[in-house]
CSV table of C-alpha atoms and ligand atoms in Angstrom, one decimal:
chain,number,residue,atom,x,y,z
B,1,UNK,CA,0.0,0.0,0.0
B,2,UNK,CA,1.4,3.4,-1.0
B,3,UNK,CA,1.1,6.2,1.5
B,4,UNK,CA,1.1,9.8,0.6
B,5,UNK,CA,2.9,11.0,3.7
B,6,UNK,CA,4.9,9.4,6.5
B,7,UNK,CA,2.7,8.6,9.5
B,8,UNK,CA,3.8,11.2,12.1
B,9,UNK,CA,3.8,14.0,9.5
B,10,UNK,CA,0.4,13.1,8.3
B,11,UNK,CA,-0.9,12.8,11.9
B,12,UNK,CA,0.3,16.4,12.5
B,13,UNK,CA,-1.2,17.5,9.2
B,14,UNK,CA,-4.5,16.0,10.2
B,15,UNK,CA,-4.3,17.8,13.6
B,16,UNK,CA,-3.5,21.1,11.8
B,17,UNK,CA,-6.5,20.4,9.5
B,18,UNK,CA,-8.8,20.0,12.5
B,19,UNK,CA,-7.4,23.1,14.2
B,20,UNK,CA,-7.5,25.3,11.1
B,21,UNK,CA,-11.1,24.4,10.3
B,22,UNK,CA,-12.1,25.2,13.8
B,23,UNK,CA,-13.4,28.7,13.4
B,24,UNK,CA,-15.2,28.4,10.1
B,25,UNK,CA,-16.3,24.9,10.9
B,26,UNK,CA,-18.0,26.0,14.1
B,27,UNK,CA,-19.6,28.9,12.3
B,28,UNK,CA,-20.8,26.6,9.5
B,29,UNK,CA,-22.1,24.2,12.1
B,30,UNK,CA,-24.2,27.0,13.7
B,31,UNK,CA,-25.5,28.0,10.3
B,32,UNK,CA,-26.4,24.4,9.5
B,33,UNK,CA,-28.1,23.9,12.9
B,34,UNK,CA,-30.2,27.0,12.4
B,35,UNK,CA,-31.2,26.0,8.9
B,36,UNK,CA,-32.0,22.5,10.2
B,37,UNK,CA,-34.2,23.9,12.9
B,38,UNK,CA,-36.1,26.0,10.3
B,39,UNK,CA,-36.4,23.1,7.7
B,40,UNK,CA,-37.5,20.6,10.4
B,41,UNK,CA,-40.5,22.8,11.1
B,42,UNK,CA,-41.6,23.1,7.4
B,43,UNK,CA,-44.7,21.1,6.5
B,44,UNK,CA,-44.1,18.2,4.1
B,45,UNK,CA,-45.7,14.9,3.3
B,46,UNK,CA,-44.5,11.5,4.7
B,47,UNK,CA,-42.5,9.7,2.0
B,48,UNK,CA,-44.3,6.4,2.9
B,49,UNK,CA,-48.0,7.2,3.5
B,50,UNK,CA,-48.2,10.8,2.2
B,51,UNK,CA,-49.8,12.0,5.5
B,52,UNK,CA,-48.7,15.3,6.8
B,53,UNK,CA,-45.2,15.4,8.2
B,54,UNK,CA,-42.3,17.8,8.7
B,55,UNK,CA,-39.0,18.5,7.1
B,56,UNK,CA,-39.2,15.7,4.6
B,57,UNK,CA,-39.1,13.0,7.3
B,58,UNK,CA,-41.5,10.2,8.1
B,59,UNK,CA,-44.7,10.8,10.0
B,60,UNK,CA,-44.8,9.6,13.6
B,61,UNK,CA,-46.7,6.4,12.8
B,62,UNK,CA,-44.5,5.4,9.9
B,63,UNK,CA,-41.4,6.1,11.9
B,64,UNK,CA,-42.7,3.8,14.6
B,65,UNK,CA,-43.5,1.1,12.0
B,66,UNK,CA,-40.0,1.3,10.5
B,67,UNK,CA,-38.2,1.1,13.9
B,68,UNK,CA,-40.5,-1.5,15.5
B,69,UNK,CA,-38.7,-4.7,14.3
B,70,UNK,CA,-35.3,-3.7,15.7
B,71,UNK,CA,-36.9,-2.8,19.0
B,72,UNK,CA,-38.8,-6.0,19.3
B,73,UNK,CA,-35.8,-8.4,19.1
B,74,UNK,CA,-32.2,-8.5,20.4
B,75,UNK,CA,-29.6,-7.4,17.9
B,76,UNK,CA,-25.8,-8.2,17.7
B,77,UNK,CA,-24.1,-5.2,19.4
B,78,UNK,CA,-21.2,-5.5,17.0
B,79,UNK,CA,-22.6,-6.1,13.5
B,80,UNK,CA,-26.2,-5.2,14.1
B,81,UNK,CA,-27.6,-8.5,12.9
B,82,UNK,CA,-31.2,-8.9,14.1
B,83,UNK,CA,-32.3,-11.1,15.7
B,84,UNK,CA,-29.0,-12.2,17.2
B,85,UNK,CA,-27.4,-12.0,20.6
B,86,UNK,CA,-23.9,-10.5,20.9
B,87,UNK,CA,-22.6,-13.8,22.2
B,88,UNK,CA,-23.9,-16.1,19.5
B,89,UNK,CA,-24.2,-13.9,16.4
B,90,UNK,CA,-23.7,-16.3,13.4
B,91,UNK,CA,-22.0,-13.6,11.3
B,92,UNK,CA,-19.5,-12.6,14.0
B,93,UNK,CA,-18.7,-16.2,14.8
B,94,UNK,CA,-18.1,-17.0,11.1
B,95,UNK,CA,-15.8,-14.0,10.7
B,96,UNK,CA,-14.7,-11.4,13.3
B,97,UNK,CA,-15.5,-8.1,11.6
B,98,UNK,CA,-12.8,-5.5,11.1
B,99,UNK,CA,-15.2,-2.8,12.3
B,100,UNK,CA,-16.0,-2.4,16.0
B,101,UNK,CA,-19.6,-1.6,15.7
B,102,UNK,CA,-22.4,-1.1,13.2
B,103,UNK,CA,-25.5,0.9,14.0
B,104,UNK,CA,-28.5,0.2,11.7
B,105,UNK,CA,-31.4,2.5,11.8
B,106,UNK,CA,-33.9,-0.2,10.8
B,107,UNK,CA,-34.4,-3.6,9.3
B,108,UNK,CA,-34.4,-4.0,5.5
B,109,UNK,CA,-38.0,-5.1,5.6
B,110,UNK,CA,-41.4,-3.7,5.0
B,111,UNK,CA,-42.0,-0.7,5.1
B,112,UNK,CA,-38.4,0.6,5.3
B,113,UNK,CA,-37.4,-1.4,2.2
B,114,UNK,CA,-40.0,0.5,0.1
B,115,UNK,CA,-38.4,3.8,1.2
B,116,UNK,CA,-34.9,2.6,0.3
B,117,UNK,CA,-35.9,1.1,-3.0
B,118,UNK,CA,-37.6,4.4,-4.0
B,119,UNK,CA,-34.5,6.3,-2.9
B,120,UNK,CA,-32.0,4.1,-4.8
B,121,UNK,CA,-34.0,2.9,-7.8
B,122,UNK,CA,-36.5,5.7,-8.5
B,123,UNK,CA,-34.2,8.7,-8.0
B,124,UNK,CA,-36.2,10.0,-5.0
B,125,UNK,CA,-33.3,11.9,-3.7
B,126,UNK,CA,-35.4,13.7,-1.2
B,127,UNK,CA,-35.8,10.4,0.7
B,128,UNK,CA,-32.2,10.8,1.9
B,129,UNK,CA,-33.6,13.3,4.4
B,130,UNK,CA,-35.9,10.8,6.0
B,131,UNK,CA,-33.3,8.1,6.0
B,132,UNK,CA,-30.5,10.3,7.3
B,133,UNK,CA,-32.8,11.5,10.1
B,134,UNK,CA,-33.5,7.8,11.1
B,135,UNK,CA,-29.7,7.1,11.1
B,136,UNK,CA,-29.1,10.2,13.2
B,137,UNK,CA,-31.8,9.3,15.6
B,138,UNK,CA,-30.2,5.8,16.1
B,139,UNK,CA,-26.8,7.3,16.5
B,140,UNK,CA,-27.8,9.8,19.1
B,141,UNK,CA,-28.2,7.1,21.7
B,142,UNK,CA,-24.7,5.7,21.1
B,143,UNK,CA,-22.5,8.7,20.3
B,144,UNK,CA,-18.9,7.9,21.1
B,145,UNK,CA,-16.7,10.5,22.8
B,146,UNK,CA,-14.6,10.8,19.7
B,147,UNK,CA,-17.5,11.8,17.5
B,148,UNK,CA,-16.2,15.4,17.2
B,149,UNK,CA,-13.0,14.1,15.4
B,150,UNK,CA,-14.8,11.5,13.4
B,151,UNK,CA,-14.8,11.4,9.6
B,152,UNK,CA,-17.9,10.1,7.8
B,153,UNK,CA,-16.6,7.9,4.9
B,154,UNK,CA,-19.3,6.8,2.5
B,155,UNK,CA,-18.8,3.4,0.8
B,156,UNK,CA,-17.8,4.3,-2.8
B,157,UNK,CA,-20.2,3.0,-5.4
B,158,UNK,CA,-19.1,0.8,-8.3
B,159,UNK,CA,-18.8,2.4,-11.7
B,160,UNK,CA,-21.8,0.3,-12.9
B,161,UNK,CA,-23.9,1.5,-10.0
B,162,UNK,CA,-23.0,5.1,-10.6
B,163,UNK,CA,-23.8,4.9,-14.3
B,164,UNK,CA,-27.1,3.2,-13.5
B,165,UNK,CA,-28.3,5.5,-10.7
B,166,UNK,CA,-26.4,8.7,-11.4
B,167,UNK,CA,-25.6,9.1,-7.7
B,168,UNK,CA,-24.1,7.3,-4.8
B,169,UNK,CA,-26.8,6.8,-2.1
B,170,UNK,CA,-24.1,6.4,0.6
B,171,UNK,CA,-22.7,9.9,-0.1
B,172,UNK,CA,-26.2,11.4,0.1
B,173,UNK,CA,-26.8,9.7,3.5
B,174,UNK,CA,-23.4,10.7,4.8
B,175,UNK,CA,-24.2,14.3,4.0
B,176,UNK,CA,-27.5,14.0,5.6
B,177,UNK,CA,-26.0,12.6,8.8
B,178,UNK,CA,-23.4,15.4,8.7
B,179,UNK,CA,-26.2,18.0,8.7
B,180,UNK,CA,-27.8,16.4,11.8
B,181,UNK,CA,-24.7,15.4,13.8
B,182,UNK,CA,-21.9,17.5,12.5
B,183,UNK,CA,-19.1,15.0,11.6
B,184,UNK,CA,-17.1,15.8,8.4
B,185,UNK,CA,-17.8,13.8,5.2
B,186,UNK,CA,-14.6,12.6,3.5
B,187,UNK,CA,-15.1,11.0,0.0
B,188,UNK,CA,-11.3,11.0,-0.7
B,189,UNK,CA,-10.2,8.4,1.8
B,190,UNK,CA,-11.7,5.2,0.5
B,191,UNK,CA,-11.7,4.5,-3.2
B,192,UNK,CA,-12.8,1.6,-5.4
B,193,UNK,CA,-9.7,-0.3,-6.4
B,194,UNK,CA,-10.9,-1.8,-9.6
B,195,UNK,CA,-14.1,-3.1,-11.3
B,196,UNK,CA,-14.2,-6.8,-10.9
B,197,UNK,CA,-17.7,-7.4,-12.2
B,198,UNK,CA,-18.5,-9.0,-8.9
B,199,UNK,CA,-20.8,-6.1,-7.9
B,200,UNK,CA,-23.2,-7.1,-10.7
B,201,UNK,CA,-23.9,-10.5,-9.3
B,202,UNK,CA,-23.2,-9.9,-5.6
B,203,UNK,CA,-26.9,-10.2,-4.6
B,204,UNK,CA,-26.8,-13.9,-5.7
B,205,UNK,CA,-23.6,-14.8,-3.8
B,206,UNK,CA,-23.3,-16.6,-0.5
B,207,UNK,CA,-21.6,-14.8,2.4
B,208,UNK,CA,-18.2,-16.5,2.0
B,209,UNK,CA,-18.3,-15.7,-1.8
B,210,UNK,CA,-19.3,-12.1,-1.0
B,211,UNK,CA,-16.4,-11.8,1.5
B,212,UNK,CA,-14.0,-13.0,-1.2
B,213,UNK,CA,-15.4,-10.7,-3.9
B,214,UNK,CA,-15.4,-7.6,-1.6
B,215,UNK,CA,-11.9,-8.3,-0.3
B,216,UNK,CA,-10.1,-6.5,-3.1
B,217,UNK,CA,-12.7,-3.9,-3.8
B,218,UNK,CA,-11.3,-0.9,-1.9
B,219,UNK,CA,-8.0,1.0,-1.6
B,220,UNK,CA,-6.9,3.7,0.8
B,221,UNK,CA,-3.8,5.7,-0.2
B,222,UNK,CA,-3.6,7.8,2.9
B,223,UNK,CA,-2.1,7.2,6.2
B,224,UNK,CA,-5.0,7.6,8.6
B,225,UNK,CA,-2.8,7.8,11.7
B,226,UNK,CA,-5.2,7.2,14.6
B,227,UNK,CA,-8.2,8.6,12.8
B,228,UNK,CA,-11.8,7.7,13.9
B,229,UNK,CA,-13.8,6.6,10.9
B,230,UNK,CA,-17.5,6.0,10.5
B,231,UNK,CA,-18.3,4.2,7.3
B,232,UNK,CA,-21.7,5.0,5.8
B,233,UNK,CA,-23.8,2.8,3.6
B,234,UNK,CA,-27.4,2.4,2.7
B,235,UNK,CA,-28.0,-1.4,3.2
B,236,UNK,CA,-25.9,-4.0,5.0
B,237,UNK,CA,-26.6,-7.6,4.1
B,238,UNK,CA,-23.8,-9.9,5.1
B,239,UNK,CA,-21.4,-7.2,6.2
B,240,UNK,CA,-18.8,-8.3,3.6
B,241,UNK,CA,-18.6,-4.8,2.1
B,242,UNK,CA,-18.2,-3.0,5.4
B,243,UNK,CA,-15.7,-5.6,6.6
B,244,UNK,CA,-13.6,-5.2,3.4
B,245,UNK,CA,-13.6,-1.4,3.7
B,246,UNK,CA,-12.8,-1.5,7.4
B,247,UNK,CA,-9.9,-3.9,6.8
B,248,UNK,CA,-8.4,-1.4,4.3
B,249,UNK,CA,-8.8,1.5,6.7
B,250,UNK,CA,-7.3,-0.5,9.5
B,251,UNK,CA,-4.2,-1.2,7.4
B,252,UNK,CA,-4.0,2.5,6.7
B,253,UNK,CA,-3.8,3.2,10.4
B,254,UNK,CA,-7.3,4.0,11.5
B,255,UNK,CA,-7.8,3.7,15.2
B,256,UNK,CA,-11.5,3.2,15.2
B,257,UNK,CA,-13.8,2.0,12.4
B,258,UNK,CA,-17.6,2.1,13.0
B,259,UNK,CA,-20.3,1.7,10.5
B,260,UNK,CA,-23.7,3.3,10.2
B,261,UNK,CA,-26.3,2.0,7.7
B,262,UNK,CA,-29.9,2.9,7.0
B,263,UNK,CA,-31.0,-0.7,7.1
B,264,UNK,CA,-29.7,-4.2,8.0
B,265,UNK,CA,-31.1,-7.2,6.3
B,266,UNK,CA,-32.6,-9.4,9.0
B,267,UNK,CA,-31.1,-12.9,9.5
B,268,UNK,CA,-34.3,-14.8,8.5
B,269,UNK,CA,-34.7,-13.2,5.1
B,270,UNK,CA,-31.2,-13.8,3.8
T,1,ZN,ZN1,-46.3,8.1,7.1
T,2,ZN,ZN1,-22.7,-9.9,14.8
């Protein structure tokens, strides 16, 4: 792996970057918070049921529906698989993830799957507001102490997916989470290494095959030197993609790698 800078220098550069952006960053955060307050009060319609809602988010009843399944069953504290206990999660037993924790806003099941399909496949970009709000709500109960220094790193889309959709859903979600919770989005840290063609058939692969296909998918050409990274993705199925990305970031020096996703595929529907 080629690094752009030696570790200590880059660590100091990263520290300078944080210090230098302090003033304008705080000012921008205040502006964003003000705009968010205003926008959150604007009447809109619920993306799922079209009932009155606010700020482009789900109405109260739809939000309860979307969140219900993850509240009803125990979920793995590490990979977010539901239902699964932390001590006997089949995914974490099969392979210890390179990430420390994944927070999923909801299960990839009705009615959340409708929202995500419309967002990804029907170019309903505005749904990113509702999904990012759900992610932010899930994160607020589990905010780590290092959140102020965290970088939000969206999983880069494959070339085929970008051509098909015209946008990367993970980037839109990361920007939405940034608006709510303030961490900085970095799209320059994690890159696709090459197009293997595996993405086109990944939905039909078993977990072991997905892990193998995802293993070479990403590259990081920076020394992350003790950085705290939060990977962002729309849907997590087996965790192969997040594991592969987290492995690359770990090799680049990241101290902490978490993941946040809009939805996690439940164990019984895989
Ligand atoms: Zn609704
Ligand atoms: Zn697990």
